[in-house]
XYZ file of C-alpha atoms in Angstrom:
567
model
C 29.249 30.735 19.495
C 28.690 27.896 21.906
C 27.910 25.490 19.047
C 31.074 26.405 17.132
C 33.537 25.265 19.816
C 32.571 21.567 19.924
C 32.460 21.463 16.097
C 36.005 22.822 15.964
C 37.133 20.368 18.639
C 35.586 17.505 16.687
C 37.325 18.608 13.492
C 40.665 18.758 15.293
C 40.103 15.274 16.755
C 39.333 13.957 13.259
C 42.521 15.586 11.939
C 44.568 13.890 14.663
C 42.993 10.525 13.846
C 43.763 10.986 10.148
C 47.360 11.837 10.957
C 47.693 8.798 13.224
C 46.148 6.620 10.538
C 48.661 7.961 8.039
C 51.585 7.514 10.457
C 50.717 3.868 11.122
C 50.365 3.248 7.399
C 53.757 4.815 6.634
C 55.440 2.660 9.272
C 53.674 -0.431 7.933
C 54.898 0.448 4.423
C 58.457 0.662 5.764
C 58.172 -2.700 7.531
C 56.777 -4.498 4.477
C 58.668 -2.895 1.600
C 62.040 -3.826 3.115
C 61.218 -7.574 3.194
C 59.567 -7.305 -0.214
C 62.634 -5.805 -1.903
C 65.042 -8.111 -0.071
C 63.084 -11.264 -0.956
C 62.851 -10.224 -4.612
C 66.645 -9.855 -4.620
C 67.635 -13.099 -2.879
C 64.808 -15.310 -4.200
C 66.604 -16.443 -7.393
C 69.731 -17.300 -5.393
C 67.773 -19.218 -2.754
C 65.686 -21.082 -5.342
C 68.792 -22.378 -7.065
C 70.903 -23.074 -3.970
C 68.313 -24.380 -1.488
C 65.825 -26.393 -3.550
C 67.777 -26.838 -6.779
C 65.478 -25.118 -9.281
C 66.786 -24.731 -12.807
C 67.096 -21.330 -14.457
C 63.785 -21.876 -16.268
C 62.021 -22.875 -13.042
C 63.415 -19.802 -11.279
C 61.994 -17.675 -14.092
C 58.613 -19.334 -13.668
C 58.764 -18.736 -9.904
C 59.346 -15.012 -10.389
C 56.711 -14.811 -13.129
C 54.051 -16.437 -10.914
C 54.331 -13.700 -8.298
C 54.530 -10.835 -10.794
C 51.640 -11.974 -13.000
C 49.299 -12.686 -10.085
C 50.181 -9.367 -8.505
C 49.462 -7.565 -11.780
C 46.132 -9.352 -12.313
C 44.911 -8.817 -8.741
C 45.815 -5.122 -8.567
C 42.506 -3.887 -10.091
C 40.541 -6.347 -7.924
C 42.348 -4.965 -4.893
C 41.349 -1.470 -5.972
C 37.668 -2.442 -5.941
C 38.085 -4.013 -2.492
C 39.854 -0.888 -1.196
C 36.920 1.257 -2.354
C 34.310 -1.170 -1.011
C 35.586 -2.152 2.436
C 37.583 -0.534 5.224
C 40.997 -0.011 3.655
C 43.064 -0.781 6.731
C 41.560 -4.289 6.846
C 42.363 -4.915 3.177
C 45.917 -3.634 3.678
C 46.368 -5.717 6.838
C 45.219 -8.825 4.962
C 47.827 -8.061 2.282
C 50.586 -7.652 4.865
C 49.563 -10.920 6.526
C 49.670 -12.753 3.182
C 53.104 -11.240 2.569
C 54.214 -12.751 5.890
C 52.710 -16.131 4.999
C 54.576 -16.024 1.686
C 57.900 -15.287 3.406
C 57.312 -18.095 5.917
C 56.448 -20.387 3.019
C 59.820 -19.698 1.414
C 61.515 -20.427 4.747
C 59.812 -23.826 5.011
C 59.818 -24.777 1.322
C 61.748 -27.921 0.393
C 60.458 -28.391 -3.140
C 59.188 -26.466 -6.147
C 55.394 -26.765 -5.551
C 55.640 -25.167 -2.096
C 57.825 -22.382 -3.499
C 55.323 -21.728 -6.289
C 52.483 -21.600 -3.737
C 54.439 -19.117 -1.609
C 55.051 -16.965 -4.697
C 51.340 -17.014 -5.558
C 50.363 -15.970 -2.013
C 52.960 -13.193 -2.114
C 51.619 -11.876 -5.426
C 48.055 -11.639 -4.091
C 49.272 -10.165 -0.787
C 51.300 -7.492 -2.544
C 48.297 -6.476 -4.631
C 46.059 -6.140 -1.561
C 48.677 -4.315 0.478
C 50.076 -1.692 -1.867
C 46.855 -0.630 -3.542
C 45.162 -0.162 -0.156
C 48.177 1.589 1.387
C 48.273 4.132 -1.443
C 44.516 4.636 -1.195
C 44.840 5.322 2.551
C 47.665 7.795 1.957
C 45.581 9.600 -0.683
C 42.922 10.397 1.949
C 44.965 13.360 3.214
C 46.127 14.570 -0.194
C 43.818 17.598 -0.113
C 45.214 18.575 3.299
C 48.892 17.912 2.591
C 50.296 17.497 -0.933
C 53.501 15.900 0.458
C 51.853 12.643 1.588
C 53.088 10.573 -1.358
C 56.711 11.777 -1.072
C 56.567 10.684 2.571
C 55.269 7.283 1.490
C 58.126 6.825 -0.978
C 60.635 7.934 1.648
C 59.284 5.359 4.112
C 59.343 2.574 1.525
C 62.897 3.256 0.377
C 64.174 3.624 3.940
C 62.754 0.198 4.733
C 64.329 -1.200 1.563
C 67.926 -0.097 2.131
C 67.863 -0.882 5.859
C 66.577 -4.382 5.052
C 69.266 -4.828 2.393
C 72.075 -3.864 4.747
C 70.770 -6.000 7.608
C 69.745 -8.969 5.471
C 72.878 -9.241 3.353
C 75.074 -8.790 6.426
C 73.294 -11.423 8.512
C 72.550 -13.959 5.793
C 75.856 -15.696 6.471
C 74.875 -16.152 10.132
C 71.177 -17.031 9.898
C 71.043 -18.427 6.340
C 68.134 -17.901 3.930
C 65.673 -19.500 6.343
C 66.438 -16.959 9.070
C 66.179 -14.058 6.619
C 62.767 -15.241 5.368
C 61.467 -15.714 8.923
C 62.671 -12.231 9.905
C 60.823 -10.843 6.876
C 57.688 -12.718 7.946
C 57.926 -11.211 11.443
C 58.235 -7.681 10.013
C 55.150 -8.237 7.840
C 53.206 -9.536 10.831
C 54.107 -6.403 12.802
C 52.925 -4.272 9.868
C 49.588 -6.123 9.789
C 49.068 -5.398 13.494
C 49.896 -1.724 12.980
C 47.308 -1.452 10.227
C 44.637 -3.243 12.259
C 45.020 -0.919 15.255
C 44.923 2.215 13.076
C 41.900 4.488 13.497
C 38.978 4.282 11.115
C 38.828 6.991 8.529
C 36.861 9.807 10.170
C 34.442 11.987 8.341
C 32.884 11.558 4.902
C 35.096 10.030 2.199
C 36.975 12.360 -0.126
C 39.138 10.230 -2.410
C 37.584 6.823 -1.908
C 34.189 5.410 -1.020
C 35.446 3.540 1.990
C 33.939 1.600 4.833
C 31.688 -1.400 5.061
C 28.991 0.804 6.557
C 29.075 3.392 3.746
C 26.997 3.454 0.618
C 29.901 2.045 -1.409
C 29.988 -0.944 0.897
C 26.574 -1.905 -0.486
C 27.639 -1.511 -4.130
C 26.822 -4.512 -6.263
C 29.582 -6.472 -7.943
C 28.442 -5.473 -11.431
C 28.469 -1.788 -10.573
C 31.951 -2.078 -9.098
C 33.245 -3.684 -12.285
C 31.690 -0.947 -14.421
C 33.263 1.673 -12.185
C 36.657 0.041 -12.655
C 36.313 0.260 -16.438
C 35.287 3.906 -16.271
C 38.273 4.757 -14.079
C 40.601 2.932 -16.471
C 39.299 4.917 -19.441
C 39.634 8.178 -17.545
C 43.237 7.419 -16.601
C 44.255 5.952 -19.981
C 46.696 8.748 -20.995
C 48.650 8.408 -17.762
C 48.562 4.606 -17.850
C 50.092 4.514 -21.324
C 52.815 6.923 -20.224
C 53.520 4.773 -17.144
C 53.877 1.606 -19.257
C 56.344 3.403 -21.551
C 58.547 4.813 -18.794
C 58.455 1.680 -16.634
C 59.431 -0.463 -19.622
C 62.496 1.706 -20.189
C 63.435 1.967 -16.510
C 63.074 -1.780 -15.903
C 65.147 -2.511 -18.991
C 67.917 -0.197 -17.787
C 67.873 -1.716 -14.279
C 68.164 -5.278 -15.561
C 70.819 -4.306 -18.123
C 72.831 -2.772 -15.292
C 72.402 -5.873 -13.139
C 73.625 -8.117 -15.940
C 76.528 -5.795 -16.712
C 77.707 -5.687 -13.096
C 77.550 -9.462 -12.856
C 79.049 -10.373 -16.226
C 81.014 -7.303 -17.211
C 82.652 -6.549 -13.845
C 82.407 -10.027 -12.239
C 80.828 -8.688 -9.052
C 79.254 -10.949 -6.445
C 75.626 -10.560 -5.425
C 76.440 -8.637 -2.229
C 78.719 -6.252 -4.121
C 75.993 -5.627 -6.710
C 73.540 -4.795 -3.933
C 75.906 -2.196 -2.500
C 76.226 -0.553 -5.929
C 72.451 -0.044 -5.906
C 72.424 1.086 -2.251
C 73.368 4.792 -2.761
C 70.450 5.293 -5.125
C 68.008 3.782 -2.628
C 69.309 6.039 0.139
C 69.048 9.059 -2.168
C 65.399 8.229 -2.888
C 64.545 7.905 0.793
C 66.230 11.181 1.718
C 65.328 13.343 -1.283
C 61.636 12.558 -1.876
C 60.200 15.142 0.518
C 62.807 17.764 -0.363
C 62.110 17.438 -4.097
C 58.405 17.998 -3.438
C 59.238 21.617 -2.608
C 60.390 22.073 -6.200
C 57.142 20.501 -7.409
C 55.172 23.087 -5.418
C 57.423 25.867 -6.696
C 57.857 24.996 -10.388
C 54.923 22.689 -11.120
C 54.579 19.016 -11.956
C 55.221 19.316 -15.697
C 58.606 20.981 -15.334
C 59.782 18.572 -12.652
C 58.653 15.572 -14.710
C 60.528 16.895 -17.741
C 63.685 17.413 -15.683
C 63.383 13.945 -14.142
C 62.958 12.296 -17.549
C 66.038 14.076 -18.878
C 67.932 12.987 -15.746
C 66.913 9.339 -16.268
C 67.950 9.486 -19.927
C 71.274 11.015 -18.894
C 71.771 8.139 -16.466
C 71.197 5.574 -19.226
C 73.594 7.368 -21.588
C 76.202 7.678 -18.850
C 76.049 3.926 -18.222
C 77.230 3.312 -21.780
C 80.695 4.661 -20.938
C 80.884 4.169 -17.150
C 84.409 2.823 -16.477
C 83.864 1.103 -13.100
C 81.262 0.280 -10.418
C 82.094 3.428 -8.440
C 80.971 5.655 -11.314
C 77.912 3.464 -11.820
C 76.965 3.854 -8.140
C 77.189 7.632 -8.537
C 75.106 7.548 -11.717
C 72.515 5.377 -9.970
C 72.007 8.217 -7.489
C 71.001 10.378 -10.467
C 68.365 7.814 -11.406
C 67.205 7.552 -7.786
C 66.684 11.302 -7.569
C 64.633 11.228 -10.759
C 62.382 8.503 -9.390
C 62.076 10.305 -6.057
C 60.343 13.085 -7.995
C 58.403 11.027 -10.569
C 56.781 8.319 -8.418
C 55.028 10.623 -5.891
C 53.782 12.889 -8.695
C 52.334 9.910 -10.568
C 50.563 8.578 -7.489
C 49.212 12.012 -6.567
C 47.751 12.773 -10.004
C 46.166 9.297 -10.166
C 44.532 9.876 -6.769
C 43.290 13.336 -7.776
C 41.952 12.172 -11.139
C 40.246 9.119 -9.583
C 38.274 11.213 -7.106
C 36.046 9.011 -4.968
C 37.462 5.851 -6.572
C 41.090 6.201 -5.514
C 41.393 2.477 -4.817
C 40.363 1.580 -8.339
C 42.652 4.250 -9.747
C 45.627 2.940 -7.801
C 44.774 -0.612 -8.851
C 44.924 0.051 -12.605
C 47.949 2.348 -12.132
C 49.879 -0.368 -10.282
C 48.941 -2.918 -12.950
C 50.303 -0.590 -15.619
C 53.575 -0.254 -13.696
C 53.932 -4.034 -13.382
C 53.112 -4.517 -17.067
C 55.874 -2.062 -17.928
C 58.287 -3.821 -15.561
C 57.528 -7.203 -17.145
C 57.924 -5.839 -20.678
C 61.163 -4.079 -19.768
C 62.646 -7.220 -18.248
C 61.978 -9.179 -21.428
C 63.352 -6.373 -23.603
C 66.518 -6.093 -21.505
C 67.409 -9.727 -22.041
C 66.998 -9.390 -25.798
C 69.024 -6.167 -25.877
C 71.867 -7.596 -23.816
C 72.176 -10.679 -26.028
C 71.703 -8.994 -29.415
C 73.537 -5.647 -29.068
C 76.729 -4.427 -27.478
C 76.618 -2.612 -24.143
C 76.834 0.924 -25.535
C 74.092 0.398 -28.094
C 71.807 -1.262 -25.522
C 72.122 1.720 -23.157
C 71.467 4.244 -25.915
C 68.401 2.349 -27.125
C 67.005 2.276 -23.565
C 67.659 6.030 -23.205
C 65.360 6.906 -26.130
C 62.000 6.159 -24.431
C 63.265 7.781 -21.223
C 63.974 10.976 -23.119
C 60.604 10.705 -24.849
C 59.053 10.653 -21.386
C 60.015 14.320 -21.028
C 57.223 15.049 -23.524
C 54.844 12.131 -23.037
C 54.489 12.139 -19.241
C 53.816 15.889 -18.686
C 51.314 15.810 -21.558
C 49.539 12.834 -19.972
C 49.301 14.699 -16.667
C 47.770 17.720 -18.401
C 45.215 15.503 -20.176
C 44.014 14.197 -16.816
C 42.888 17.728 -15.979
C 44.619 17.921 -12.591
C 46.363 21.040 -11.321
C 49.949 21.459 -12.478
C 50.991 23.048 -9.169
C 49.783 21.129 -6.098
C 48.457 23.266 -3.257
C 50.743 23.926 -0.280
C 49.796 22.396 3.051
C 47.324 24.536 5.030
C 48.110 26.079 8.385
C 47.870 23.603 11.299
C 44.520 23.631 13.115
C 44.227 25.691 16.212
C 46.272 28.710 15.089
C 44.745 32.011 16.279
C 44.555 33.425 12.737
C 42.704 30.393 11.433
C 40.273 30.476 14.332
C 39.524 34.136 13.606
C 38.863 33.420 9.937
C 36.550 30.528 10.827
C 34.673 32.667 13.335
C 34.221 35.428 10.778
C 33.001 32.952 8.153
C 30.404 31.522 10.574
C 29.225 34.974 11.637
C 29.996 34.214 15.266
C 31.824 37.429 15.990
C 29.262 39.836 14.541
C 30.105 43.130 12.915
C 33.625 43.263 14.363
C 34.569 39.925 12.804
C 33.046 40.961 9.473
C 35.034 44.180 9.482
C 38.185 42.254 10.343
C 37.485 39.848 7.489
C 36.920 42.730 5.039
C 40.214 44.306 6.087
C 42.069 41.040 5.656
C 40.463 40.462 2.234
C 41.443 43.921 1.052
C 45.001 43.404 2.227
C 45.135 40.072 0.449
C 43.966 41.673 -2.783
C 46.629 44.353 -2.520
C 49.494 41.984 -1.738
C 48.526 38.408 -2.747
C 51.992 37.288 -3.768
C 53.665 38.570 -0.598
C 51.093 36.839 1.598
C 51.459 33.565 -0.273
C 55.248 33.702 -0.013
C 55.043 34.379 3.708
C 52.720 31.405 4.239
C 54.963 29.172 2.166
C 58.089 30.178 4.096
C 56.301 29.731 7.399
C 55.155 26.271 6.342
C 58.686 25.223 5.416
C 60.184 26.273 8.757
C 60.738 23.333 11.077
C 60.001 23.472 14.780
C 62.703 22.578 17.323
C 60.916 19.306 17.984
C 61.006 18.402 14.288
C 64.694 19.307 14.075
C 65.550 17.183 17.103
C 63.514 14.261 15.760
C 65.198 14.487 12.369
C 68.651 14.715 13.917
C 67.879 11.732 16.140
C 66.766 9.706 13.120
C 69.983 10.580 11.270
C 72.000 9.504 14.300
C 70.099 6.223 14.639
C 70.592 5.354 10.973
C 74.296 6.211 11.283
C 74.625 3.960 14.336
C 72.922 1.033 12.573
C 75.148 1.438 9.501
C 78.302 1.675 11.626
C 77.297 -1.457 13.534
C 76.876 -3.327 10.255
C 80.265 -2.051 9.033
C 81.810 -3.112 12.333
C 80.435 -6.649 11.969
C 81.720 -6.763 8.384
C 85.185 -5.534 9.447
C 84.893 -2.304 7.427
C 84.505 0.285 10.195
C 86.645 3.401 9.897
C 85.299 4.498 13.294
C 86.784 1.389 14.940
C 90.163 2.036 13.288
C 89.980 5.656 14.414
C 89.345 4.746 18.046
C 91.857 1.896 18.225
C 94.664 3.289 16.048
C 96.610 6.506 15.631
C 93.823 9.071 15.968
C 95.588 12.000 14.319
C 96.938 10.051 11.365
C 93.664 8.255 10.670
C 91.682 11.469 10.984
C 93.740 13.167 8.284
C 94.298 10.145 6.047
C 91.858 7.744 4.461
C 92.621 5.015 6.980
C 93.584 1.599 5.699
C 94.787 1.104 2.147
C 91.889 1.546 -0.260
C 91.325 -0.866 -3.131
C 89.033 -0.746 -6.138
C 86.515 -3.248 -4.782
C 83.131 -2.520 -3.272
C 84.569 -3.221 0.209
C 86.905 -0.254 -0.251
C 83.926 1.858 -1.302
C 82.011 0.877 1.846
C 84.972 1.628 4.101
C 85.372 5.076 2.538
C 81.604 5.684 2.644
C 81.602 5.007 6.402
C 84.341 7.608 6.863
C 82.566 10.160 4.656
C 79.253 9.589 6.432
C 80.946 10.359 9.757
C 81.950 13.830 8.575
C 78.530 14.402 7.005
C 76.830 13.542 10.306
C 79.114 15.918 12.210
C 78.352 18.721 9.745
C 74.634 17.948 9.975
C 74.759 18.029 13.790
C 76.526 21.394 13.759
C 74.086 22.851 11.244
C 70.980 21.582 13.027
C 72.432 22.600 16.389
C 72.898 26.124 15.047
C 69.253 26.177 13.978
C 68.146 25.059 17.438
C 70.284 27.773 19.029
C 68.772 30.470 16.808
C 65.228 29.279 17.546
C 65.991 29.168 21.284
C 67.231 32.768 21.184
C 64.101 33.832 19.313
C 61.787 32.066 21.740
C 59.727 34.626 23.693
C 60.166 35.010 27.409
C 57.419 33.911 29.827
C 56.408 37.575 30.151
C 55.301 37.564 26.482
C 52.663 34.825 26.329
C 50.870 36.275 23.320
C 53.601 35.259 20.835
C 53.583 31.564 19.871
C 56.750 29.627 20.483
C 58.588 27.743 17.796
C 58.074 24.337 19.381
């Protein structure tokens, strides 16, 4: 009995270190993905306006980063399995920062090309290693990849709002330097993260481990074996990414040429979908646990195809923004499932698995971009959308079948009970034989009860897992309030704040009406969205406040210490 206590304490300390490692990695992903998405969006504009590159040279600039990133992804996977992953990821974040600073200082094409090359290598090192780190807790918590996607997309839309609002004040140079600073902060976060405790599960990590001594030839052979094992999923990823990239570029061209929107207005059309992805990823994972990966993937593919078909007859940018939410929700389900099954199928070589998976995604994106240009020039808008919808609809069959061929479980396991719960301690004690005959009898009774009512027990555990503690509710409500405040500040700077009009004008009239006269431009959409978000936040505060009140009433009194509290 005396030996069991320190072992349990050590396991709990390792669990806390793993959670802190994951938390730092998620924050680093948020800090780097925002600059990454923003730079990809403004780079063509900057290249033409600041250093005078032609359209062909701009295409070469973008191709340099994408091709290098695609080529270095598998190499990054080998490095992530060979060395300490946080160091590889930190090196990638640092190279991202150097690339952004290079754009800020570039005065000619060669420097811009060099910055693009550094950014391509940095992105390969960063994202493969980040996903490998996140996969380390996949067996403990199947929602780790939805959290990663949520962090990435939150960083993306916050960076878009801030960057496009401030670009008129600080110019492209200031935006690039701000992106470099964010990447530097992410590199520091990764460096100060804890080492991965315990023996490796999904990756042979650490310079001190056996994998750290693997020869270069063996590593290359392992990469080929992983690629062959994942081939069904990789082919499905290339197909779906080709179609999705084609649809995205077709939409971009249509908004620019069909509706004559400016770059900032186009960005705000894409913004609702990005917000939907950041908010919905973790919530959609509950449906994955409930209905299985195959069904959710089929539904998401049908949703993406419906989005492409809907674009063919969308009358204005407002409808397109709403349809883009549909696509964002589909991707919020598909991307975490794809990353999770790759990590599970790769086993101890998760870095290599993520490397070839990311290369397949980039290959699909490159192919889709080329196909979109041909479609837009050779077919009318309706036909182009319908052609792009065909492979998306085919994904409803191809992608679930690819997942099944990998041999992974269709239904991911729910997260286990947190360590330290009395019930879990009793089960552990019984399994170790520490409690003698009484513990064995208790275990036999529990086993018999589980056999009699397995479904009821599983449902109870699932419901208990889904319930949020008061601390989680307060943290979530605080995050919603902070995001609302940032958005309202941006709207205030842009002169589109309904809250300002409400406080400085006729309160009653503005509260009941839509405020200022609405037009059909994106500025009118943003003004109305700020008003709608205000009411949504109030409703959210009331709902979450009601939950806190109910939990406070249920909280046991100090005279009943045996019942655990909800916080």
